Amino acid sequence: MAGEAHTAAATEPIETDAVVIGAGPIGLYQVFQLGLQEIRTHVVDALPHPGGQPLELYPDKPIYDIPAIQVCTGRELVASLLRQIEPMDAHFHLGQKVSQVERRPDGRFLITTDRGTRLIAPTLFIAAGVGAFEPRRLKLPALVPHEGRQVFHQAHDTAELANQHVVIVGGDDVALEWAIRLSRPGPAQPASVTLVHRRDAFQADPDTVAQVRALITGQALRFEAGQITGAVDSPDGLSAVEITSPDGSIHALPLGCLLVFLGLSPRLGTIADWGLAMERKQLLVDTEKFSTSVAGIFAVGDINTYPGKKKLIVCGFHECTLAAFAAAPLVHPERQVMLQYTTTSTRLHELLGVAVPRGSE
Amino acid sequence: MAGEAHTAAATEPIETDAVVIGAGPIGLYQVFQLGLQEIRTHVVDALPHPGGQPLELYPDKPIYDIPAIQVCTGRELVASLLRQIEPMDAHFHLGQKVSQVERRPDGRFLITTDRGTRLIAPTLFIAAGVGAFEPRRLKLPALVPHEGRQVFHQAHDTAELANQHVVIVGGDDVALEWAIRLSRPGPAQPASVTLVHRRDAFQADPDTVAQVRALITGQALRFEAGQITGAVDSPDGLSAVEITSPDGSIHALPLGCLLVFLGLSPRLGTIADWGLAMERKQLLVDTEKFSTSVAGIFAVGDINTYPGKKKLIVCGFHECTLAAFAAAPLVHPERQVMLQYTTTSTRLHELLGVAVPRGSE
């Protein structure tokens, strides 16, 4: 999977107005609201593409509670936000995790990523959702040597699975959707697809479960209840996994490729080391500025907490809006922050690239 | 203008879960969020249609800052919200103002409108924008007898203006857009259109101003700088108004119809008498529940204030979301309030009418 769209590891630090960590819906709308305040933004995300949780966890599922959007998928939501923020011309540093944040003598932050990107800005916005996502792994050391070649914990290029015996581990929506996708006739069809889950019951959308059941009944998909407890190696690599059934019996399941979808494990990563006030693994913020306990560092979306907090996208949109207003005087101390409306403000029309260059009074 | 879509003045009080005052974008999304909490809602609005400020003040202007909607007009925003809240089956009482709110012995509120509608509910949501809108009037007693026949302070049926000498008073977007609309050739064209404003400068969108200037240059629209300071009556009604120019000279301007667009005057109406804590004519709320100082009465959108408050639609959407969560235990004390996601919750899918009636595990 090709990584960052707009950046390479920089040797010289990049000076900008704001750094947003997280390119999910809230991080993207943060870019928009910062843009309306004439604040230039760089965005860092651990994933190789913008979109965050909706694109990672439910790209094709309908969302019904985004205001004034009757229904959209995670993918559509992200696409709409990317279109909306285009005029803001943000720079994305993708496939990178923030490894260090330091306060410089001039009061600005120096943000360093694990790919060597260095960004200097007076404001930092943490929109990292429930932390950098980390796929939950099968705790089986014998599989480690095969990771990235025959064992995958994330979305995988389906073309490489053609004519392979594919085993999928998991029982949630993501696992089942992969089982459905690979079991259907197509140009790059695997030789066989087997779904392995600890029991014959799934925690997923009823419609998705129904499709999986139909595929199993039609023998397009095999199912095995049990847990993977061992690996069988051959000179060519991993040749089978050992399955322990609920009744305790053990047998070998031959395979060419193992896709593990056990969900994403929330973790705060390096954020936990920054000395920011926290409450139950969330960053504590005020509801006026959505600032953390460190001035200049804001936290918006699922990663923050405050009295009444609900982890909803609609709430994150509000949070990053007020955070942008609060950041404006830090970036432009010489200006007065004014509330302008995109419907009437000619200055905002210029920023949005929709200005009508005609004479007025 | 015909009024309420779904109601007639009731003699018996209607018992429901929630009453929302104001059918603007925030009142409408309030209905949606209450619906997700299984709270039945009645909506009261002084205007004869849902939509509030965007529909009244900028129906055809683009809005750029609704999250994930690159651009939409006020009219489109309202239409989208109405579509989204359809499954919630709210009842609208339109063209009515709330005239009284009383606390009943059982703790619920009795809300009475000036049309005699009476609603009983344990929760009340004030989403009345900057108060019930009231058009600013020309302070000229001589015009009062002609109101509703030749003098209008609000949008008017253009068909009735055909072949009339129409005078428009005002210099803002609404006034100018009416001047543009009426000056253009069409089936119901007035005999003449004259725009009167105190000075030859307009507080409106540059594009709109440019169109008005072009119409004046092309003699499709007349302009007079000055103020209306008198009325000339004839046996058939109002025959002319007296204009006082900036230089102090006075002359008569004959007319058949006078359209006054001097903006809307924000007023809190009866809300001010309810004993709710206020700050600068706004209702003071907390940021956890968006509750006023009276338990059970919430205030959302432009009418409320709290530290950091910005009068933006995106903020109102968040406010009414948290208010709905806070209201849930008041309406359903027996249930535990849980955060469910519209993407995954089968219960929410049922409420939204998108449930898939198939077998799951």
XYZ file of C-alpha atoms in Angstrom:
722
model
C 0.000 0.000 0.000
C 1.528 3.256 -1.120
C 1.721 5.731 1.712
C 1.701 9.451 2.028
C 0.057 11.423 -0.724
C 1.639 14.798 -0.299
C 4.847 14.480 1.621
C 8.190 12.846 1.999
C 10.184 12.767 5.187
C 11.489 16.285 5.556
C 14.952 17.105 6.762
C 14.228 20.786 7.423
C 11.345 21.500 9.814
C 8.248 22.943 8.154
C 6.843 26.074 9.798
C 3.071 26.377 9.724
C 0.143 27.751 11.745
C -1.418 24.531 12.984
C -0.782 20.805 13.075
C -3.739 18.443 13.186
C -3.074 14.886 14.324
C -5.695 12.634 12.793
C -7.286 12.787 9.351
C -10.668 11.373 10.344
C -13.884 13.373 9.857
C -13.148 15.662 12.789
C -9.546 16.247 11.777
C -10.733 17.104 8.270
C -13.439 19.494 9.458
C -10.858 20.979 11.842
C -8.832 21.873 8.743
C -11.922 23.577 7.291
C -12.710 25.644 10.369
C -9.045 26.599 10.758
C -9.049 27.637 7.116
C -11.995 29.960 7.727
C -9.805 31.580 10.404
C -6.995 31.877 7.831
C -4.889 29.328 9.677
C -2.681 27.117 7.492
C -2.650 23.495 8.526
C -0.551 20.348 8.223
C -2.214 17.025 9.017
C -0.496 13.866 10.286
C -2.192 10.466 10.264
C -0.902 6.975 10.964
C -3.079 5.492 8.238
C -1.984 5.722 4.618
C -5.133 7.681 3.620
C -7.427 10.327 5.123
C -10.720 9.113 6.565
C -9.971 7.609 9.953
C -12.464 5.385 11.700
C -15.447 5.656 9.268
C -13.282 4.679 6.323
C -11.445 1.987 8.294
C -14.352 0.454 10.177
C -17.499 1.085 8.129
C -16.606 2.385 4.672
C -19.767 0.990 3.074
C -22.191 1.188 5.994
C -24.902 3.831 6.092
C -24.653 6.648 8.646
C -27.961 8.349 9.396
C -27.205 11.035 11.958
C -24.974 13.534 10.185
C -27.129 16.691 10.212
C -28.933 17.406 6.929
C -27.549 14.225 5.346
C -30.299 11.645 5.380
C -27.866 8.830 4.771
C -24.249 8.451 3.662
C -21.591 5.790 3.960
C -18.339 6.286 5.842
C -16.606 6.539 2.491
C -19.062 9.170 1.211
C -18.750 11.210 4.391
C -14.995 11.340 4.039
C -15.184 12.146 0.321
C -17.591 15.038 1.040
C -15.332 16.429 3.724
C -12.281 16.167 1.475
C -14.150 18.125 -1.212
C -15.236 20.730 1.316
C -11.731 21.344 2.651
C -10.064 21.538 -0.765
C -9.923 25.370 -0.721
C -7.970 25.210 2.543
C -5.040 23.545 0.795
C -3.889 21.541 3.819
C -0.764 19.399 3.621
C -1.096 15.742 4.577
C 1.651 13.611 6.095
C 0.174 10.126 5.937
C 1.351 6.737 7.098
C 3.208 8.505 9.916
C 2.799 8.578 13.649
C 3.726 11.501 15.835
C 6.697 10.307 17.848
C 7.563 13.460 19.758
C 6.117 16.834 20.716
C 8.383 19.443 22.249
C 7.809 23.030 23.309
C 10.404 25.283 21.680
C 11.921 28.298 23.433
C 9.757 30.571 21.239
C 6.620 28.882 22.637
C 5.783 26.998 19.449
C 5.603 23.224 19.260
C 8.008 20.996 17.381
C 6.187 17.882 16.231
C 8.270 14.975 14.947
C 6.914 11.873 13.235
C 8.358 8.378 13.051
C 9.133 9.057 9.395
C 11.263 12.071 10.245
C 8.778 14.788 9.302
C 9.255 17.822 11.556
C 6.611 20.497 11.898
C 6.756 23.741 13.871
C 3.481 25.454 14.786
C 1.983 27.584 17.571
C -1.085 25.340 17.774
C -1.646 21.587 17.833
C -4.983 19.814 17.416
C -5.305 16.210 18.551
C -8.101 14.628 16.532
C -6.718 11.131 16.769
C -9.965 9.366 17.596
C -9.463 6.618 20.121
C -5.737 6.930 19.574
C -3.605 5.597 16.792
C -5.440 2.492 15.615
C -3.688 -0.770 16.172
C -5.097 -4.027 14.845
C -5.529 -6.668 17.531
C -3.195 -9.550 16.819
C -3.398 -13.298 17.174
C -1.102 -13.950 20.107
C 0.837 -16.701 18.377
C 4.607 -16.223 18.028
C 4.767 -18.873 15.287
C 2.861 -16.524 12.975
C 5.136 -13.525 13.439
C 7.738 -14.577 10.831
C 4.977 -14.778 8.207
C 3.499 -11.317 8.811
C 3.363 -9.155 5.734
C 3.912 -12.193 3.477
C 1.170 -14.712 4.355
C -0.361 -13.228 7.489
C -2.097 -9.836 7.363
C -3.823 -7.812 10.079
C -5.265 -5.168 7.794
C -7.017 -4.702 4.505
C -5.133 -6.575 1.790
C -4.909 -6.280 -1.975
C -7.456 -8.798 -3.235
C -5.556 -9.378 -6.493
C -2.797 -11.132 -4.537
C -5.316 -13.587 -3.124
C -6.302 -15.091 -6.484
C -6.166 -18.895 -6.498
C -5.015 -18.967 -2.877
C -6.559 -20.887 -0.004
C -7.566 -17.943 2.174
C -8.443 -18.210 5.869
C -10.163 -15.249 7.520
C -10.181 -14.987 11.315
C -12.820 -12.909 13.064
C -16.533 -12.459 13.680
C -17.206 -8.733 13.372
C -18.413 -6.619 10.470
C -14.988 -6.162 8.946
C -14.192 -9.909 9.022
C -17.590 -10.827 7.590
C -17.439 -8.223 4.859
C -14.074 -9.576 3.748
C -15.525 -13.093 3.767
C -18.400 -11.893 1.572
C -16.182 -9.959 -0.792
C -13.744 -12.849 -1.337
C -16.444 -15.531 -1.654
C -18.216 -13.846 -4.514
C -17.257 -14.767 -8.075
C -14.773 -12.283 -9.504
C -11.623 -11.954 -11.562
C -9.258 -12.497 -8.615
C -11.142 -15.232 -6.799
C -9.301 -17.303 -4.179
C -9.231 -21.093 -4.548
C -11.173 -21.296 -1.285
C -12.312 -19.020 1.536
C -12.688 -20.250 5.122
C -14.017 -18.141 7.948
C -12.751 -19.085 11.405
C -14.432 -17.693 14.495
C -14.405 -18.978 18.046
C -18.111 -19.781 17.904
C -20.896 -20.019 15.352
C -22.332 -16.564 16.161
C -21.273 -13.177 14.860
C -21.252 -9.661 16.266
C -22.188 -7.883 13.076
C -24.962 -6.223 11.145
C -27.869 -8.661 10.695
C -27.846 -8.081 6.955
C -24.159 -8.909 6.747
C -24.640 -12.005 8.901
C -27.490 -13.122 6.633
C -25.273 -12.794 3.574
C -22.531 -14.833 5.232
C -25.022 -17.544 6.224
C -26.274 -17.712 2.640
C -22.734 -18.052 1.307
C -22.004 -20.840 3.789
C -25.236 -22.640 2.872
C -24.325 -22.275 -0.824
C -20.842 -23.651 -0.086
C -19.150 -20.566 -1.506
C -17.731 -19.983 1.973
C -16.579 -22.513 4.554
C -16.956 -21.937 8.252
C -15.032 -23.425 11.133
C -15.796 -22.740 14.769
C -12.614 -22.674 16.793
C -9.449 -20.839 17.614
C -6.113 -20.815 15.883
C -3.655 -22.327 18.331
C -0.710 -23.272 16.165
C 1.048 -22.935 12.822
C 2.421 -25.557 10.433
C 5.507 -24.459 8.556
C 6.858 -25.903 5.332
C 9.991 -24.993 3.377
C 7.815 -22.646 1.259
C 6.411 -20.870 4.302
C 3.244 -21.217 6.323
C 1.272 -24.191 4.986
C -1.499 -24.650 7.569
C -2.829 -23.456 10.914
C -3.880 -25.642 13.793
C -7.510 -25.136 14.844
C -8.767 -26.018 18.310
C -12.521 -26.579 18.162
C -14.901 -25.622 21.006
C -14.998 -29.344 21.957
C -11.198 -29.376 22.392
C -10.342 -31.372 19.297
C -7.466 -30.172 17.144
C -6.978 -30.335 13.403
C -4.894 -28.663 10.710
C -6.405 -26.228 8.194
C -4.217 -25.787 5.096
C -3.867 -22.248 3.764
C -1.920 -19.929 1.560
C -2.937 -16.699 3.229
C -4.285 -15.756 6.659
C -6.293 -12.539 7.109
C -6.774 -11.593 10.750
C -9.625 -9.183 11.566
C -9.949 -9.081 15.327
C -10.813 -5.400 15.476
C -8.749 -2.379 16.275
C -7.243 -1.879 19.670
C -7.584 1.691 20.953
C -4.350 3.052 22.277
C -3.216 6.530 23.043
C 0.277 5.933 21.807
C 2.708 8.696 22.616
C -0.082 11.086 23.555
C -0.097 9.544 27.015
C 3.450 10.764 27.640
C 2.811 14.442 26.998
C 1.677 15.352 30.484
C -1.811 16.332 29.385
C -4.645 16.040 31.898
C -6.581 12.839 31.306
C -9.654 11.061 32.522
C -10.255 7.388 31.732
C -7.753 7.397 28.861
C -9.384 10.481 27.302
C -7.901 13.967 27.114
C -9.704 16.335 29.441
C -10.776 19.577 27.733
C -12.853 22.640 28.569
C -16.021 23.305 26.577
C -15.163 26.877 25.660
C -11.986 26.276 23.670
C -11.642 22.489 23.693
C -8.134 23.093 24.951
C -6.167 20.465 26.820
C -4.369 21.379 30.024
C -1.488 22.638 27.864
C -2.241 26.006 26.228
C -2.054 25.748 22.462
C -2.853 22.019 22.399
C -6.496 21.308 21.603
C -8.263 17.938 21.608
C -11.373 17.294 19.524
C -13.505 14.293 18.659
C -13.478 10.865 20.248
C -10.184 11.374 22.048
C -11.417 14.120 24.377
C -13.775 14.166 27.319
C -15.802 16.762 29.231
C -19.096 16.691 31.158
C -21.795 15.467 28.779
C -19.350 14.160 26.159
C -20.846 11.829 23.564
C -18.613 10.160 21.025
C -20.594 11.351 18.028
C -19.334 12.919 14.825
C -21.866 15.768 15.135
C -20.317 16.711 18.482
C -16.781 16.613 17.117
C -17.760 19.055 14.374
C -18.817 21.570 17.031
C -15.731 20.960 19.139
C -13.297 21.652 16.323
C -15.264 24.754 15.334
C -14.860 26.340 18.762
C -11.242 25.143 18.911
C -10.542 26.994 15.655
C -11.987 30.215 17.085
C -9.876 29.752 20.219
C -6.737 29.134 18.149
C -7.171 32.227 15.986
C -5.708 34.735 18.483
C -2.728 32.405 19.084
C -1.924 32.349 15.375
C -2.948 35.905 14.500
C -2.494 37.878 17.729
C -2.720 41.148 15.794
C -6.249 40.526 14.525
C -9.590 40.630 16.215
C -11.487 37.364 15.890
C -14.885 37.997 14.375
C -17.741 35.672 13.672
C -18.362 35.800 9.950
C -20.901 33.811 8.006
C -20.010 31.875 4.874
C -23.324 33.026 3.417
C -22.513 36.719 3.543
C -18.803 37.323 4.189
C -16.892 38.331 1.067
C -13.622 37.548 2.879
C -14.780 33.972 3.543
C -15.916 33.739 -0.080
C -12.373 34.610 -1.141
C -10.929 31.955 1.171
C -13.389 29.404 -0.187
C -12.603 30.340 -3.769
C -16.201 31.322 -4.464
C -15.681 35.103 -4.493
C -17.582 36.994 -7.169
C -15.148 39.561 -8.541
C -17.667 42.340 -9.217
C -18.108 45.885 -8.060
C -20.159 46.538 -4.978
C -20.962 49.810 -3.364
C -50.776 32.819 3.673
C -52.254 29.541 4.829
C -50.758 28.441 8.070
C -50.227 25.271 9.987
C -49.702 22.080 8.069
C -50.655 19.499 10.652
C -52.783 21.082 13.289
C -55.818 23.086 14.149
C -56.338 24.882 17.421
C -56.980 22.114 19.904
C -59.494 22.367 22.677
C -58.166 19.375 24.610
C -54.498 19.547 25.599
C -52.213 17.181 23.689
C -49.911 15.068 25.847
C -46.512 14.370 24.382
C -42.865 13.795 25.386
C -41.290 17.026 24.202
C -42.240 20.401 22.783
C -39.774 22.214 20.545
C -40.297 25.929 20.039
C -38.809 26.907 16.707
C -38.774 24.979 13.434
C -35.469 26.333 12.144
C -32.548 24.002 11.376
C -31.733 23.451 15.040
C -35.371 22.840 16.021
C -35.642 20.321 13.194
C -32.446 18.482 14.121
C -33.617 18.592 17.746
C -36.636 16.567 16.591
C -34.263 14.062 14.986
C -32.041 13.619 18.035
C -35.098 13.350 20.303
C -36.491 10.729 17.947
C -33.319 8.652 18.295
C -34.010 8.733 22.045
C -37.580 7.556 21.347
C -39.002 10.899 22.446
C -42.149 12.056 20.607
C -42.140 15.710 19.722
C -44.505 18.557 18.874
C -43.037 21.657 17.249
C -44.421 25.199 17.465
C -43.272 27.981 15.157
C -44.518 31.517 14.610
C -43.838 31.303 10.891
C -46.304 29.517 8.611
C -43.637 27.011 7.463
C -40.665 25.144 8.927
C -37.221 26.531 8.104
C -36.665 29.508 10.364
C -33.930 32.000 9.655
C -32.202 30.302 6.655
C -35.485 30.027 4.795
C -36.633 33.491 5.830
C -33.383 35.408 5.389
C -31.315 33.547 2.787
C -33.395 30.890 1.056
C -31.345 31.037 -2.156
C -27.933 31.968 -0.784
C -25.167 29.394 -0.581
C -24.028 28.145 2.832
C -20.540 26.653 2.847
C -19.867 25.582 6.417
C -22.351 22.797 7.128
C -20.047 19.807 7.742
C -19.699 17.450 4.776
C -21.932 19.646 2.615
C -19.720 21.628 0.302
C -22.487 24.070 -0.494
C -26.243 24.280 -0.054
C -28.824 27.044 0.031
C -30.930 27.825 3.076
C -33.860 26.227 1.299
C -31.888 23.053 0.522
C -30.623 22.798 4.087
C -34.163 22.925 5.427
C -35.430 20.456 2.825
C -32.649 17.999 3.747
C -33.434 18.278 7.436
C -37.146 17.775 6.810
C -36.345 14.607 4.853
C -34.040 13.390 7.602
C -36.597 13.855 10.385
C -39.497 12.255 8.493
C -39.195 8.940 10.388
C -39.621 10.826 13.675
C -43.177 11.781 12.731
C -43.190 15.077 14.630
C -46.333 17.205 14.752
C -46.022 20.813 13.659
C -48.119 23.696 14.966
C -47.223 26.513 12.600
C -48.195 30.174 12.423
C -48.509 30.138 16.205
C -46.594 31.778 18.995
C -46.211 30.329 22.449
C -48.197 32.635 24.682
C -47.842 30.867 28.004
C -45.785 28.208 29.746
C -46.916 26.883 33.104
C -45.547 24.177 35.391
C -48.305 21.716 36.232
C -48.637 20.057 39.637
C -47.346 16.804 38.086
C -44.116 18.590 37.089
C -44.888 18.663 33.389
C -45.199 21.869 31.385
C -48.412 23.199 29.862
C -47.557 25.185 26.751
C -50.303 27.347 25.261
C -50.116 29.134 21.903
C -51.890 32.259 20.720
C -54.027 30.025 18.514
C -55.287 28.005 21.441
C -53.104 24.916 20.971
C -52.273 23.384 24.356
C -49.439 20.913 24.789
C -48.404 19.010 27.904
C -44.883 17.589 28.072
C -42.155 16.876 30.620
C -39.535 18.613 28.462
C -39.410 21.859 26.510
C -36.764 22.866 23.979
C -36.393 26.510 23.035
C -34.865 26.647 19.573
C -36.407 29.969 18.688
C -33.303 31.529 17.142
C -32.993 35.174 18.033
C -36.557 35.028 19.300
C -39.753 35.081 17.384
C -38.904 37.069 14.277
C -40.621 40.381 13.928
C -40.224 42.507 10.803
C -38.983 46.011 11.562
C -41.704 48.475 10.652
C -41.754 51.950 9.184
C -42.731 54.054 12.167
C -45.490 55.909 10.347
C -48.999 55.686 11.811
C -50.523 56.835 8.500
C -49.472 53.519 6.928
C -51.044 51.285 9.570
C -54.589 51.313 8.072
C -53.152 50.049 4.766
C -51.188 47.102 6.206
C -52.105 43.793 4.660
C -53.799 45.523 1.712
C -51.231 47.878 0.186
C -48.421 47.827 2.742
C -46.548 44.598 3.450
C -43.663 43.863 5.817
C -42.988 40.354 4.602
C -42.702 38.309 1.452
C -45.712 38.917 -0.758
C -47.384 36.971 -3.527
C -45.820 38.365 -6.691
C -48.932 37.608 -8.788
C -50.820 40.320 -6.911
C -48.208 42.889 -7.888
C -48.832 42.628 -11.638
C -49.360 46.036 -13.318
C -48.952 47.819 -9.995
C -46.576 50.644 -9.177
C -44.487 48.918 -6.507
C -42.227 50.716 -4.046
C -39.687 48.664 -2.097
C -38.121 50.134 1.033
C -34.801 48.797 2.296
C -31.138 48.325 1.480
C -30.261 44.806 2.624
C -30.134 41.506 0.756
C -33.813 40.765 1.148
C -34.888 44.188 -0.151
C -32.461 44.041 -3.069
C -33.441 40.521 -4.032
C -37.091 41.534 -4.168
C -36.119 44.535 -6.302
C -34.257 42.202 -8.678
C -37.050 39.656 -8.803
C -39.760 42.215 -9.537
C -37.723 44.205 -12.069
C -37.081 41.253 -14.321
C -39.503 40.565 -17.198
C -42.057 37.972 -16.203
C -45.718 37.035 -16.425
C -46.718 39.070 -13.372
C -44.574 42.132 -13.915
C -45.401 45.330 -11.994
C -46.023 48.547 -13.935
C -42.955 49.993 -12.227
C -40.558 49.132 -9.421
C -38.883 51.781 -7.276
C -36.311 51.045 -4.608
C -36.159 53.541 -1.756
C -33.231 53.540 0.655
C -31.928 56.269 2.891
C -28.695 56.528 0.936
C -27.237 55.312 -2.333
C -25.265 52.485 -0.729
C -26.413 49.001 0.167
C -25.495 46.506 2.862
C -25.765 43.408 0.742
C -23.878 40.785 -1.171
C -21.640 42.457 -3.795
C -23.130 40.270 -6.513
C -26.652 41.293 -5.546
C -25.641 44.951 -5.402
C -24.084 44.649 -8.876
C -27.311 43.210 -10.272
C -29.342 46.029 -8.741
C -26.934 48.635 -10.171
C -27.272 47.074 -13.609
C -31.063 47.119 -13.397
C -31.010 50.790 -12.359
C -28.637 51.659 -15.201
C -30.887 49.774 -17.622
C -33.904 51.672 -16.252
C -35.716 48.470 -15.307
C -35.543 49.640 -11.697
C -35.817 53.153 -10.297
C -33.896 54.242 -7.238
C -34.656 57.055 -4.834
C -32.417 58.011 -1.932
C -34.488 59.181 0.970
C -36.829 58.218 3.733
C -40.575 57.765 3.715
C -41.965 60.442 5.986
C -45.628 60.626 5.022
C -48.531 58.987 3.214
C -51.028 60.384 0.713
C -54.476 58.854 0.958
C -57.153 58.843 -1.733
C -60.718 57.488 -1.633
C -59.322 54.239 -3.127
C -56.663 53.859 -0.461
C -52.964 54.759 -0.294
C -52.031 56.613 -3.488
C -48.517 57.896 -2.749
C -45.841 58.196 -0.101
C -43.940 61.322 0.786
C -40.182 60.990 0.400
C -37.719 63.199 2.240
C -34.414 63.255 0.369
C -31.025 63.458 2.103
C -30.916 67.172 1.145
C -34.186 67.759 3.035
C -36.427 68.263 0.003
C -39.782 66.507 -0.009
C -41.754 65.031 -2.889
C -44.574 62.550 -3.435
C -43.967 59.086 -4.935
C -47.170 57.531 -6.344
C -47.642 53.817 -5.692
C -50.085 50.977 -5.622
C -48.147 48.749 -3.249
C -45.444 49.315 -0.638
C -43.101 46.461 0.342
C -41.099 47.209 3.479
C -37.928 45.151 4.047
C -36.110 46.720 6.941
C -34.877 43.436 8.362
C -36.139 41.335 11.188
C -36.061 42.633 14.701
C -34.869 40.042 17.213
C -37.135 39.807 20.192
C -37.475 37.247 22.879
C -41.234 37.557 23.060
C -42.779 35.810 25.993
C -39.600 33.852 26.711
C -38.344 36.846 28.674
C -41.164 36.455 31.211
C -40.429 32.854 32.158
C -37.879 33.626 34.834
C -35.062 31.866 32.992
C -31.498 32.990 33.661
C -30.354 35.291 30.904
C -27.247 37.094 29.746
C -27.446 39.885 27.157
C -30.877 38.805 25.941
C -29.701 35.182 25.506
C -30.747 32.212 27.591
C -27.892 31.031 29.785
C -27.279 27.280 29.529
C -24.730 24.768 30.766
C -22.614 22.902 28.204
C -23.373 19.428 29.531
C -27.134 19.382 28.990
C -27.852 22.746 27.387
C -30.437 23.186 30.100
C -31.727 26.588 31.140
C -31.943 27.466 34.833
C -35.308 25.660 34.910
C -34.922 21.866 34.895
C -36.682 20.345 31.901
C -36.388 23.489 29.766
C -33.500 23.358 27.322
C -32.273 26.123 25.014
C -30.377 25.371 21.813
C -29.137 27.361 18.833
C -28.878 31.116 18.480
C -31.055 31.857 21.489
C -28.672 30.423 24.079
C -25.321 31.507 25.426
C -22.427 29.907 27.298
C -18.668 30.504 27.418
C -17.338 30.165 23.876
C -20.771 30.366 22.227
C -20.752 31.014 18.488
C -23.997 31.532 16.619
C -23.308 28.871 14.036
C -25.595 26.126 12.788
C -22.869 23.508 13.317
C -22.785 24.414 17.011
C -26.561 24.241 17.380
C -26.535 20.703 15.978
C -24.214 19.634 18.789
C -26.194 21.501 21.437
C -29.486 19.842 20.568
C -27.784 16.442 20.428
C -26.548 16.705 24.017
C -29.898 18.215 25.074
C -31.675 15.149 23.684
C -29.429 12.831 25.712
C -30.086 14.942 28.810
C -33.846 14.845 28.204
C -34.020 11.073 27.781
C -34.041 10.212 31.526
C -36.729 12.855 32.123
C -38.998 11.257 29.520
C -38.052 7.614 30.098
C -36.914 7.448 33.738
C -37.144 3.656 33.661
C -34.566 3.209 30.926
C -30.830 3.557 30.907
C -29.606 6.073 28.348
C -27.092 4.443 26.069
C -25.043 5.832 23.248
C -25.998 3.890 20.147
C -24.723 4.449 16.636
C -27.037 4.776 13.655
C -24.520 2.736 11.691
C -24.785 -0.358 13.851
C -27.822 -0.203 16.170
C -30.715 -2.329 14.988
C -33.024 -0.443 17.382
C -32.088 2.870 15.757
C -32.581 1.266 12.353
C -36.135 0.380 13.389
C -36.777 3.950 14.547
C -35.379 5.291 11.280
C -37.472 2.864 9.251
C -34.386 1.302 7.681
C -34.447 -1.980 9.622
C -33.552 -5.081 7.633
C -36.015 -7.782 8.720
C -33.672 -10.732 8.369
C -32.276 -13.359 10.678
C -29.027 -12.662 12.428
C -27.198 -14.916 14.814
